[in-house]
Tab-separated table of N, CA and C in Angstrom:
chain	number	residue	atom	x	y	z
A	1	ILE	N	140.045	118.551	118.774
A	1	ILE	CA	141.306	117.907	118.426
A	1	ILE	C	141.542	118.029	116.924
A	2	LYS	N	140.494	117.806	116.138
A	2	LYS	CA	140.618	117.936	114.688
A	2	LYS	C	141.013	119.362	114.315
A	3	LEU	N	140.411	120.348	115.009
A	3	LEU	CA	140.735	121.748	114.777
A	3	LEU	C	142.209	122.012	115.051
A	4	TYR	N	142.720	121.419	116.107
A	4	TYR	CA	144.123	121.586	116.466
A	4	TYR	C	145.031	121.109	115.329
A	5	TYR	N	144.761	119.928	114.778
A	5	TYR	CA	145.587	119.391	113.700
A	5	TYR	C	145.475	120.221	112.432
A	6	ILE	N	144.290	120.738	112.156
A	6	ILE	CA	144.124	121.602	110.980
A	6	ILE	C	144.971	122.859	111.135
A	7	LEU	N	144.884	123.478	112.318
A	7	LEU	CA	145.677	124.674	112.563
A	7	LEU	C	147.169	124.372	112.559
A	8	GLN	N	147.556	123.226	113.069
A	8	GLN	CA	148.961	122.844	113.101
A	8	GLN	C	149.498	122.678	111.679
A	9	LYS	N	148.695	122.120	110.777
A	9	LYS	CA	149.116	121.943	109.388
A	9	LYS	C	149.354	123.280	108.705
A	10	LYS	N	148.616	124.292	109.127
A	10	LYS	CA	148.757	125.617	108.527
A	10	LYS	C	149.857	126.426	109.211
A	11	ASN	N	150.643	125.743	110.030
A	11	ASN	CA	151.777	126.350	110.728
A	11	ASN	C	151.379	127.510	111.626
A	12	LEU	N	150.208	127.457	112.206
A	12	LEU	CA	149.794	128.465	113.168
A	12	LEU	C	150.186	127.987	114.554
A	13	GLN	N	150.653	128.894	115.345
A	13	GLN	CA	151.073	128.550	116.696
A	13	GLN	C	149.934	128.804	117.674
A	14	LEU	N	149.609	127.800	118.455
A	14	LEU	CA	148.600	127.951	119.492
A	14	LEU	C	149.296	128.021	120.834
A	15	GLN	N	148.856	128.902	121.669
A	15	GLN	CA	149.408	128.964	123.013
A	15	GLN	C	148.961	127.730	123.780
A	16	ASP	N	149.821	127.261	124.688
A	16	ASP	CA	149.515	126.061	125.460
A	16	ASP	C	148.225	126.205	126.251
A	17	SER	N	147.977	127.348	126.826
A	17	SER	CA	146.772	127.518	127.641
A	17	SER	C	145.515	127.426	126.779
A	18	PHE	N	145.540	127.992	125.583
A	18	PHE	CA	144.387	127.913	124.687
A	18	PHE	C	144.158	126.465	124.263
A	19	MET	N	145.223	125.739	123.939
A	19	MET	CA	145.095	124.342	123.529
A	19	MET	C	144.545	123.496	124.661
A	20	SER	N	144.999	123.753	125.870
A	20	SER	CA	144.505	123.015	127.023
A	20	SER	C	143.013	123.277	127.223
A	21	LEU	N	142.585	124.526	127.123
A	21	LEU	CA	141.176	124.877	127.254
A	21	LEU	C	140.344	124.222	126.150
A	22	LEU	N	140.832	124.285	124.914
A	22	LEU	CA	140.120	123.682	123.775
A	22	LEU	C	139.991	122.172	123.953
A	23	THR	N	141.042	121.509	124.370
A	23	THR	CA	141.018	120.063	124.581
A	23	THR	C	140.022	119.685	125.670
A	24	ARG	N	140.053	120.416	126.811
A	24	ARG	CA	139.099	120.137	127.886
A	24	ARG	C	137.665	120.323	127.403
A	25	ARG	N	137.413	121.368	126.635
A	25	ARG	CA	136.057	121.643	126.147
A	25	ARG	C	135.594	120.541	125.186
A	26	LEU	N	136.457	120.089	124.298
A	26	LEU	CA	136.088	119.030	123.346
A	26	LEU	C	135.792	117.722	124.075
A	27	PHE	N	136.579	117.388	125.075
A	27	PHE	CA	136.331	116.162	125.824
A	27	PHE	C	135.047	116.262	126.642
A	28	THR	N	134.733	117.457	127.163
A	28	THR	CA	133.473	117.657	127.892
A	28	THR	C	132.292	117.457	126.961
A	29	ILE	N	132.376	118.006	125.760
A	29	ILE	CA	131.303	117.835	124.769
A	29	ILE	C	131.137	116.356	124.429
A	30	ALA	N	132.242	115.660	124.183
A	30	ALA	CA	132.176	114.235	123.839
A	30	ALA	C	131.583	113.420	124.990
A	31	ARG	N	131.971	113.719	126.238
A	31	ARG	CA	131.445	112.992	127.396
A	31	ARG	C	129.950	113.252	127.565
A	32	THR	N	129.524	114.510	127.385
A	32	THR	CA	128.103	114.861	127.492
A	32	THR	C	127.300	114.132	126.431
A	33	TYR	N	127.811	114.098	125.201
A	33	TYR	CA	127.117	113.407	124.119
A	33	TYR	C	126.994	111.916	124.434
A	34	HIS	N	128.079	111.303	124.881
A	34	HIS	CA	128.060	109.868	125.207
A	34	HIS	C	127.057	109.582	126.318
A	35	ASN	N	127.061	110.409	127.364
A	35	ASN	CA	126.131	110.205	128.471
A	35	ASN	C	124.682	110.386	128.036
A	36	SER	N	124.415	111.337	127.148
A	36	SER	CA	123.030	111.536	126.705
A	36	SER	C	122.566	110.358	125.861
A	37	ILE	N	123.434	109.786	125.051
A	37	ILE	CA	123.073	108.605	124.266
A	37	ILE	C	122.815	107.429	125.194
A	38	SER	N	123.653	107.249	126.222
A	38	SER	CA	123.457	106.148	127.162
A	38	SER	C	122.128	106.281	127.893
A	39	ARG	N	121.782	107.498	128.301
A	39	ARG	CA	120.507	107.707	128.986
A	39	ARG	C	119.341	107.438	128.054
A	40	PHE	N	119.479	107.787	126.783
A	40	PHE	CA	118.400	107.587	125.826
A	40	PHE	C	118.070	106.103	125.666
A	41	ASN	N	119.062	105.249	125.724
A	41	ASN	CA	118.853	103.822	125.512
A	41	ASN	C	118.615	103.041	126.795
A	42	THR	N	118.473	103.704	127.916
A	42	THR	CA	118.276	103.024	129.186
A	42	THR	C	116.986	103.487	129.819
A	43	SER	N	116.243	102.558	130.390
A	43	SER	CA	115.036	102.910	131.113
A	43	SER	C	115.186	102.453	132.551
A	44	SER	N	114.836	103.325	133.478
A	44	SER	CA	114.894	102.977	134.888
A	44	SER	C	113.557	103.303	135.534
A	45	VAL	N	112.857	102.277	135.965
A	45	VAL	CA	111.576	102.447	136.639
A	45	VAL	C	111.624	101.598	137.902
A	46	ALA	N	111.362	102.210	139.030
A	46	ALA	CA	111.323	101.511	140.321
A	46	ALA	C	112.581	100.659	140.546
A	47	GLY	N	113.739	101.204	140.166
A	47	GLY	CA	114.984	100.495	140.408
A	47	GLY	C	115.330	99.449	139.360
A	48	GLU	N	114.429	99.171	138.449
A	48	GLU	CA	114.701	98.179	137.404
A	48	GLU	C	115.391	98.875	136.230
A	49	ILE	N	116.553	98.418	135.848
A	49	ILE	CA	117.285	99.032	134.744
A	49	ILE	C	117.407	98.028	133.609
A	50	TRP	N	117.057	98.493	132.398
A	50	TRP	CA	117.182	97.666	131.204
A	50	TRP	C	117.546	98.573	130.043
A	51	LYS	N	118.097	97.974	129.004
A	51	LYS	CA	118.537	98.749	127.848
A	51	LYS	C	117.931	98.214	126.563
A	52	LEU	N	117.568	99.150	125.695
A	52	LEU	CA	117.209	98.775	124.329
A	52	LEU	C	118.483	98.410	123.601
A	53	GLY	N	118.411	97.406	122.758
A	53	GLY	CA	119.560	97.010	121.959
A	53	GLY	C	119.355	97.377	120.507
A	54	ARG	N	119.835	96.537	119.650
A	54	ARG	CA	119.783	96.825	118.210
A	54	ARG	C	118.449	96.397	117.616
A	55	LEU	N	118.182	96.901	116.425
A	55	LEU	CA	117.025	96.464	115.656
A	55	LEU	C	117.306	95.047	115.189
A	56	ASN	N	116.500	94.090	115.624
A	56	ASN	CA	116.722	92.700	115.247
A	56	ASN	C	116.160	92.414	113.866
A	57	HIS	N	114.888	92.816	113.643
A	57	HIS	CA	114.306	92.594	112.316
A	57	HIS	C	113.084	93.466	112.102
A	58	ILE	N	112.703	93.566	110.847
A	58	ILE	CA	111.445	94.174	110.429
A	58	ILE	C	110.622	93.052	109.830
A	59	ALA	N	109.402	92.887	110.315
A	59	ALA	CA	108.542	91.790	109.864
A	59	ALA	C	107.560	92.295	108.812
A	60	ILE	N	107.420	91.500	107.761
A	60	ILE	CA	106.537	91.835	106.651
A	60	ILE	C	105.553	90.698	106.455
A	61	ALA	N	104.266	91.023	106.516
A	61	ALA	CA	103.227	90.022	106.248
A	61	ALA	C	103.102	89.871	104.736
A	62	VAL	N	103.084	88.624	104.270
A	62	VAL	CA	103.004	88.369	102.826
A	62	VAL	C	101.847	87.415	102.522
A	63	PRO	N	101.083	87.695	101.444
A	63	PRO	CA	99.973	86.813	101.089
A	63	PRO	C	100.441	85.507	100.449
A	64	CYS	N	101.618	85.548	99.788
A	64	CYS	CA	102.162	84.346	99.142
A	64	CYS	C	103.639	84.216	99.509
A	65	LEU	N	103.929	83.267	100.362
A	65	LEU	CA	105.298	83.086	100.847
A	65	LEU	C	106.252	82.712	99.719
A	66	ASP	N	105.814	81.846	98.809
A	66	ASP	CA	106.684	81.420	97.702
A	66	ASP	C	107.092	82.592	96.811
A	67	LYS	N	106.163	83.483	96.497
A	67	LYS	CA	106.483	84.649	95.663
A	67	LYS	C	107.445	85.582	96.387
A	68	ALA	N	107.227	85.768	97.679
A	68	ALA	CA	108.101	86.650	98.456
A	68	ALA	C	109.513	86.067	98.542
A	69	ILE	N	109.620	84.759	98.764
A	69	ILE	CA	110.931	84.108	98.813
A	69	ILE	C	111.643	84.268	97.471
A	70	GLU	N	110.911	84.065	96.404
A	70	GLU	CA	111.502	84.207	95.065
A	70	GLU	C	112.024	85.621	94.842
A	71	LEU	N	111.243	86.621	95.259
A	71	LEU	CA	111.679	88.013	95.096
A	71	LEU	C	113.006	88.246	95.800
A	72	TYR	N	113.108	87.885	97.062
A	72	TYR	CA	114.315	88.186	97.835
A	72	TYR	C	115.494	87.297	97.442
A	73	LYS	N	115.235	86.041	97.126
A	73	LYS	CA	116.314	85.099	96.817
A	73	LYS	C	116.775	85.201	95.366
A	74	GLU	N	115.849	85.068	94.444
A	74	GLU	CA	116.209	84.997	93.025
A	74	GLU	C	116.430	86.369	92.392
A	75	VAL	N	115.570	87.321	92.710
A	75	VAL	CA	115.658	88.637	92.074
A	75	VAL	C	116.682	89.527	92.776
A	76	LEU	N	116.614	89.595	94.108
A	76	LEU	CA	117.496	90.494	94.853
A	76	LEU	C	118.781	89.827	95.342
A	77	GLY	N	118.863	88.494	95.260
A	77	GLY	CA	120.095	87.785	95.617
A	77	GLY	C	120.399	87.717	97.099
A	78	ALA	N	119.399	87.819	97.936
A	78	ALA	CA	119.614	87.785	99.390
A	78	ALA	C	119.670	86.348	99.888
A	79	TYR	N	120.305	86.180	101.060
A	79	TYR	CA	120.277	84.879	101.726
A	79	TYR	C	118.921	84.732	102.393
A	80	VAL	N	118.221	83.648	102.076
A	80	VAL	CA	116.885	83.393	102.611
A	80	VAL	C	116.916	82.081	103.391
A	81	SER	N	116.412	82.101	104.617
A	81	SER	CA	116.398	80.901	105.460
A	81	SER	C	115.313	79.932	104.996
A	82	GLU	N	115.294	78.790	105.632
A	82	GLU	CA	114.218	77.828	105.409
A	82	GLU	C	112.936	78.350	106.058
A	83	VAL	N	111.808	77.828	105.613
A	83	VAL	CA	110.531	78.171	106.223
A	83	VAL	C	110.448	77.483	107.587
A	84	VAL	N	110.078	78.261	108.608
A	84	VAL	CA	109.943	77.729	109.956
A	84	VAL	C	108.501	77.941	110.412
A	85	PRO	N	107.754	76.847	110.583
A	85	PRO	CA	106.385	76.993	111.085
A	85	PRO	C	106.395	77.228	112.602
A	86	LEU	N	105.602	78.190	113.037
A	86	LEU	CA	105.457	78.487	114.465
A	86	LEU	C	103.974	78.426	114.814
A	87	PRO	N	103.444	77.210	115.009
A	87	PRO	CA	102.007	77.066	115.249
A	87	PRO	C	101.499	77.823	116.482
A	88	GLU	N	102.341	77.937	117.519
A	88	GLU	CA	101.910	78.650	118.726
A	88	GLU	C	101.700	80.150	118.476
A	89	HIS	N	102.311	80.672	117.405
A	89	HIS	CA	102.128	82.075	117.021
A	89	HIS	C	101.185	82.213	115.821
A	90	GLY	N	100.842	81.091	115.192
A	90	GLY	CA	99.960	81.129	114.032
A	90	GLY	C	100.608	81.654	112.764
A	91	VAL	N	101.927	81.446	112.633
A	91	VAL	CA	102.650	81.953	111.463
A	91	VAL	C	103.698	80.957	110.974
A	92	SER	N	104.028	81.113	109.715
A	92	SER	CA	105.237	80.511	109.149
A	92	SER	C	106.177	81.677	108.890
A	93	THR	N	107.448	81.501	109.239
A	93	THR	CA	108.411	82.593	109.085
A	93	THR	C	109.569	82.187	108.183
A	94	VAL	N	110.110	83.194	107.543
A	94	VAL	CA	111.328	83.066	106.751
A	94	VAL	C	112.151	84.308	107.053
A	95	PHE	N	113.444	84.134	107.308
A	95	PHE	CA	114.305	85.280	107.580
A	95	PHE	C	115.218	85.554	106.393
A	96	ILE	N	115.372	86.833	106.106
A	96	ILE	CA	116.260	87.301	105.050
A	96	ILE	C	117.368	88.098	105.723
A	97	ASN	N	118.598	87.621	105.582
A	97	ASN	CA	119.732	88.266	106.232
A	97	ASN	C	120.201	89.449	105.395
A	98	LEU	N	120.236	90.626	106.024
A	98	LEU	CA	120.694	91.832	105.340
A	98	LEU	C	122.052	92.303	105.853
A	99	GLY	N	122.711	91.513	106.648
A	99	GLY	CA	124.008	91.899	107.203
A	99	GLY	C	123.856	92.579	108.554
A	100	ASN	N	123.341	93.811	108.571
A	100	ASN	CA	123.205	94.527	109.840
A	100	ASN	C	121.856	94.300	110.522
A	101	THR	N	120.895	93.702	109.830
A	101	THR	CA	119.611	93.326	110.406
A	101	THR	C	118.970	92.265	109.528
A	102	LYS	N	117.703	91.965	109.793
A	102	LYS	CA	117.009	90.941	109.007
A	102	LYS	C	115.610	91.425	108.655
A	103	LEU	N	115.056	90.825	107.636
A	103	LEU	CA	113.635	90.934	107.349
A	103	LEU	C	113.031	89.595	107.730
A	104	GLU	N	111.829	89.634	108.286
A	104	GLU	CA	111.115	88.407	108.613
A	104	GLU	C	109.843	88.403	107.778
A	105	LEU	N	109.708	87.396	106.921
A	105	LEU	CA	108.482	87.240	106.157
A	105	LEU	C	107.518	86.411	106.980
A	106	LEU	N	106.291	86.891	107.122
A	106	LEU	CA	105.270	86.214	107.912
A	106	LEU	C	104.122	85.793	107.007
A	107	HIS	N	103.722	84.537	107.156
A	107	HIS	CA	102.594	84.006	106.388
A	107	HIS	C	101.668	83.270	107.359
A	108	PRO	N	100.341	83.400	107.166
A	108	PRO	CA	99.406	82.763	108.109
A	108	PRO	C	99.600	81.254	108.203
A	109	LEU	N	99.415	80.744	109.415
A	109	LEU	CA	99.474	79.308	109.669
A	109	LEU	C	98.355	78.982	110.654
A	110	GLY	N	97.398	78.219	110.223
A	110	GLY	CA	96.280	77.855	111.092
A	110	GLY	C	95.118	78.836	110.980
A	111	GLU	N	94.035	78.474	111.643
A	111	GLU	CA	92.795	79.235	111.530
A	111	GLU	C	92.797	80.539	112.320
A	112	LYS	N	93.526	80.610	113.407
A	112	LYS	CA	93.492	81.791	114.258
A	112	LYS	C	94.758	82.636	114.114
A	113	SER	N	95.277	82.701	112.931
A	113	SER	CA	96.513	83.436	112.694
A	113	SER	C	96.278	84.947	112.732
A	114	PRO	N	97.097	85.672	113.499
A	114	PRO	CA	96.980	87.131	113.485
A	114	PRO	C	97.365	87.713	112.120
A	115	ILE	N	98.159	86.974	111.376
A	115	ILE	CA	98.570	87.448	110.052
A	115	ILE	C	97.404	87.350	109.067
A	116	GLU	N	96.555	86.348	109.247
A	116	GLU	CA	95.353	86.229	108.406
A	116	GLU	C	94.487	87.474	108.568
A	117	ALA	N	94.287	87.921	109.806
A	117	ALA	CA	93.498	89.132	110.062
A	117	ALA	C	94.169	90.358	109.438
A	118	PHE	N	95.494	90.431	109.543
A	118	PHE	CA	96.244	91.543	108.956
A	118	PHE	C	96.046	91.574	107.439
A	119	LEU	N	96.145	90.390	106.807
A	119	LEU	CA	96.024	90.317	105.349
A	119	LEU	C	94.588	90.580	104.868
A	120	LYS	N	93.598	90.370	105.712
A	120	LYS	CA	92.226	90.725	105.341
A	120	LYS	C	92.089	92.240	105.215
A	121	LYS	N	92.798	92.969	106.072
A	121	LYS	CA	92.784	94.429	106.018
A	121	LYS	C	93.679	94.966	104.907
A	122	LYS	N	94.802	94.283	104.678
A	122	LYS	CA	95.785	94.699	103.664
A	122	LYS	C	96.135	93.485	102.809
A	123	PRO	N	95.305	93.147	101.804
A	123	PRO	CA	95.506	91.918	101.020
A	123	PRO	C	96.863	91.822	100.323
A	124	GLU	N	97.476	92.965	100.024
A	124	GLU	CA	98.786	92.945	99.360
A	124	GLU	C	99.921	92.701	100.337
A	125	GLY	N	99.621	92.725	101.639
A	125	GLY	CA	100.646	92.541	102.664
A	125	GLY	C	101.257	93.875	103.043
A	126	GLY	N	102.296	93.815	103.845
A	126	GLY	CA	102.984	95.041	104.259
A	126	GLY	C	103.714	94.853	105.573
A	127	MET	N	104.292	95.958	106.047
A	127	MET	CA	105.050	95.890	107.293
A	127	MET	C	104.115	95.541	108.447
A	128	HIS	N	104.493	94.537	109.212
A	128	HIS	CA	103.684	94.074	110.328
A	128	HIS	C	104.203	94.599	111.669
A	129	HIS	N	105.495	94.438	111.931
A	129	HIS	CA	106.075	94.918	113.184
A	129	HIS	C	107.577	95.106	113.060
A	130	ILE	N	108.141	95.769	114.071
A	130	ILE	CA	109.593	95.843	114.193
A	130	ILE	C	109.982	95.119	115.472
A	131	CYS	N	111.165	94.544	115.480
A	131	CYS	CA	111.649	93.812	116.652
A	131	CYS	C	112.941	94.464	117.140
A	132	ILE	N	112.919	94.844	118.421
A	132	ILE	CA	114.078	95.470	119.051
A	132	ILE	C	114.545	94.577	120.189
A	133	GLU	N	115.837	94.362	120.259
A	133	GLU	CA	116.390	93.548	121.334
A	133	GLU	C	116.457	94.346	122.629
A	134	VAL	N	116.278	93.648	123.756
A	134	VAL	CA	116.469	94.242	125.084
A	134	VAL	C	117.389	93.328	125.871
A	135	ASN	N	118.155	93.916	126.789
A	135	ASN	CA	119.104	93.096	127.531
A	135	ASN	C	118.445	92.293	128.647
A	136	ASP	N	117.236	92.709	129.092
A	136	ASP	CA	116.543	91.975	130.145
A	136	ASP	C	115.041	92.133	129.929
A	137	ILE	N	114.429	91.153	129.301
A	137	ILE	CA	113.019	91.274	128.926
A	137	ILE	C	112.101	91.351	130.128
A	138	LYS	N	112.414	90.634	131.199
A	138	LYS	CA	111.573	90.682	132.409
A	138	LYS	C	111.559	92.089	133.007
A	139	LYS	N	112.739	92.713	133.103
A	139	LYS	CA	112.811	94.074	133.630
A	139	LYS	C	112.136	95.060	132.675
A	140	ALA	N	112.272	94.827	131.383
A	140	ALA	CA	111.614	95.700	130.408
A	140	ALA	C	110.103	95.646	130.577
A	141	ILE	N	109.565	94.445	130.732
A	141	ILE	CA	108.111	94.285	130.910
A	141	ILE	C	107.651	94.976	132.189
A	142	SER	N	108.357	94.763	133.289
A	142	SER	CA	107.943	95.394	134.543
A	142	SER	C	108.099	96.912	134.457
A	143	GLY	N	109.058	97.379	133.696
A	143	GLY	CA	109.256	98.816	133.523
A	143	GLY	C	108.188	99.480	132.676
A	144	LEU	N	107.463	98.707	131.878
A	144	LEU	CA	106.419	99.253	131.014
A	144	LEU	C	105.062	99.339	131.690
A	145	ASN	N	104.892	98.657	132.817
A	145	ASN	CA	103.590	98.590	133.494
A	145	ASN	C	102.962	99.964	133.648
A	146	GLY	N	101.726	100.060	133.177
A	146	GLY	CA	100.977	101.290	133.304
A	146	GLY	C	101.251	102.313	132.231
A	147	LYS	N	102.325	102.169	131.486
A	147	LYS	CA	102.672	103.136	130.447
A	147	LYS	C	102.341	102.601	129.060
A	148	ILE	N	102.724	101.367	128.817
A	148	ILE	CA	102.499	100.734	127.512
A	148	ILE	C	101.936	99.347	127.765
A	149	ARG	N	100.846	99.042	127.086
A	149	ARG	CA	100.236	97.717	127.224
A	149	ARG	C	100.998	96.693	126.389
A	150	THR	N	101.020	95.468	126.878
A	150	THR	CA	101.564	94.352	126.106
A	150	THR	C	100.391	93.516	125.619
A	151	LEU	N	100.597	92.779	124.520
A	151	LEU	CA	99.516	91.971	123.960
A	151	LEU	C	99.305	90.675	124.726
A	152	THR	N	100.311	90.242	125.475
A	152	THR	CA	100.181	89.078	126.354
A	152	THR	C	100.769	89.457	127.704
A	153	LYS	N	100.383	88.723	128.738
A	153	LYS	CA	100.900	89.036	130.078
A	153	LYS	C	102.350	88.577	130.258
A	154	GLU	N	102.676	87.459	129.622
A	154	GLU	CA	104.012	86.879	129.760
A	154	GLU	C	104.663	86.741	128.382
A	155	PRO	N	106.003	86.755	128.339
A	155	PRO	CA	106.686	86.533	127.066
A	155	PRO	C	106.448	85.113	126.543
A	156	LYS	N	106.514	84.968	125.226
A	156	LYS	CA	106.475	83.658	124.580
A	156	LYS	C	107.820	83.432	123.912
A	157	ILE	N	108.082	82.198	123.560
A	157	ILE	CA	109.318	81.900	122.824
A	157	ILE	C	109.069	82.224	121.353
A	158	GLY	N	109.940	83.059	120.791
A	158	GLY	CA	109.785	83.519	119.416
A	158	GLY	C	110.543	82.679	118.410
A	159	ALA	N	110.646	83.194	117.201
A	159	ALA	CA	111.266	82.481	116.083
A	159	ALA	C	112.753	82.202	116.304
A	160	HIS	N	113.413	82.988	117.142
A	160	HIS	CA	114.839	82.765	117.426
A	160	HIS	C	115.050	81.951	118.693
A	161	ASN	N	113.987	81.314	119.186
A	161	ASN	CA	114.034	80.537	120.430
A	161	ASN	C	114.434	81.379	121.637
A	162	LYS	N	114.015	82.642	121.623
A	162	LYS	CA	114.261	83.559	122.730
A	162	LYS	C	112.929	84.142	123.172
A	163	PRO	N	112.828	84.578	124.424
A	163	PRO	CA	111.574	85.182	124.889
A	163	PRO	C	111.275	86.482	124.142
A	164	VAL	N	110.013	86.664	123.755
A	164	VAL	CA	109.551	87.876	123.077
A	164	VAL	C	108.220	88.319	123.669
A	165	ILE	N	107.948	89.597	123.535
A	165	ILE	CA	106.642	90.132	123.914
A	165	ILE	C	106.327	91.294	122.975
A	166	PHE	N	105.045	91.434	122.636
A	166	PHE	CA	104.614	92.486	121.730
A	166	PHE	C	103.980	93.626	122.516
A	167	LEU	N	104.300	94.854	122.096
A	167	LEU	CA	103.741	96.053	122.712
A	167	LEU	C	102.583	96.547	121.851
A	168	HIS	N	101.533	97.007	122.498
A	168	HIS	CA	100.322	97.423	121.790
A	168	HIS	C	100.612	98.615	120.875
A	169	PRO	N	100.229	98.513	119.601
A	169	PRO	CA	100.524	99.604	118.661
A	169	PRO	C	99.834	100.927	119.028
A	170	LYS	N	98.698	100.870	119.692
A	170	LYS	CA	98.014	102.116	120.079
A	170	LYS	C	98.808	102.893	121.121
A	171	ASP	N	99.697	102.219	121.822
A	171	ASP	CA	100.546	102.879	122.815
A	171	ASP	C	101.931	103.213	122.255
A	172	CYS	N	102.180	102.833	120.994
A	172	CYS	CA	103.522	102.992	120.409
A	172	CYS	C	103.471	103.734	119.071
A	173	GLY	N	102.617	104.729	119.000
A	173	GLY	CA	102.561	105.548	117.788
A	173	GLY	C	102.081	104.802	116.558
A	174	GLY	N	101.249	103.785	116.744
A	174	GLY	CA	100.715	103.029	115.618
A	174	GLY	C	101.615	101.913	115.119
A	175	VAL	N	102.722	101.665	115.803
A	175	VAL	CA	103.670	100.625	115.382
A	175	VAL	C	103.609	99.459	116.364
A	176	LEU	N	103.436	98.256	115.842
A	176	LEU	CA	103.527	97.046	116.663
A	176	LEU	C	105.013	96.776	116.906
A	177	ILE	N	105.391	96.763	118.175
A	177	ILE	CA	106.814	96.568	118.530
A	177	ILE	C	106.946	95.238	119.271
A	178	GLU	N	107.887	94.443	118.812
A	178	GLU	CA	108.248	93.200	119.485
A	178	GLU	C	109.548	93.432	120.231
A	179	LEU	N	109.566	93.111	121.520
A	179	LEU	CA	110.804	93.141	122.285
A	179	LEU	C	111.311	91.710	122.372
A	180	GLU	N	112.599	91.528	122.117
A	180	GLU	CA	113.205	90.195	122.145
A	180	GLU	C	114.425	90.213	123.058
A	181	GLN	N	114.546	89.194	123.899
A	181	GLN	CA	115.718	89.047	124.760
A	181	GLN	C	116.958	88.916	123.892
A	182	GLU	N	118.019	89.672	124.234
A	182	GLU	CA	119.284	89.569	123.474
A	182	GLU	C	119.820	88.163	123.500
């Protein structure tokens, strides 16, 4: 279609049959592209259909929550949420709103914190996990059986008060992935 308008501006005459063929071909390409993107974001296993959604957040483990908050709030001027303790997960969290996604700062809470173990390996902190939304977490979990291990058998309620489950990093290219119900 864009080609048609460019040629039209240059006062070139296109025959109707050529324009019709070009239009049909462009729409076929657009439909094929749309369908391939839809298939890429959908998983179907044993009749269960679920879709990956948007990137919800990137989680960063930090050794000092106050210093990290100061960096994002005072130095970079970002909106920073209040500290939210999540004892059932062994972390304190803070969210930084970036407009199209968020950063989640994670700090150990309690003796059995997974973040404490992470910080022992990487004392300076670093990226801990990414969180991707799914439209149906139960179907997503059942669709992963046998292909990707989860760290727990059932979802837990996460920082956004929605069900979440973590996928084993050894099955995900070395990345810890959190799936969160939309």
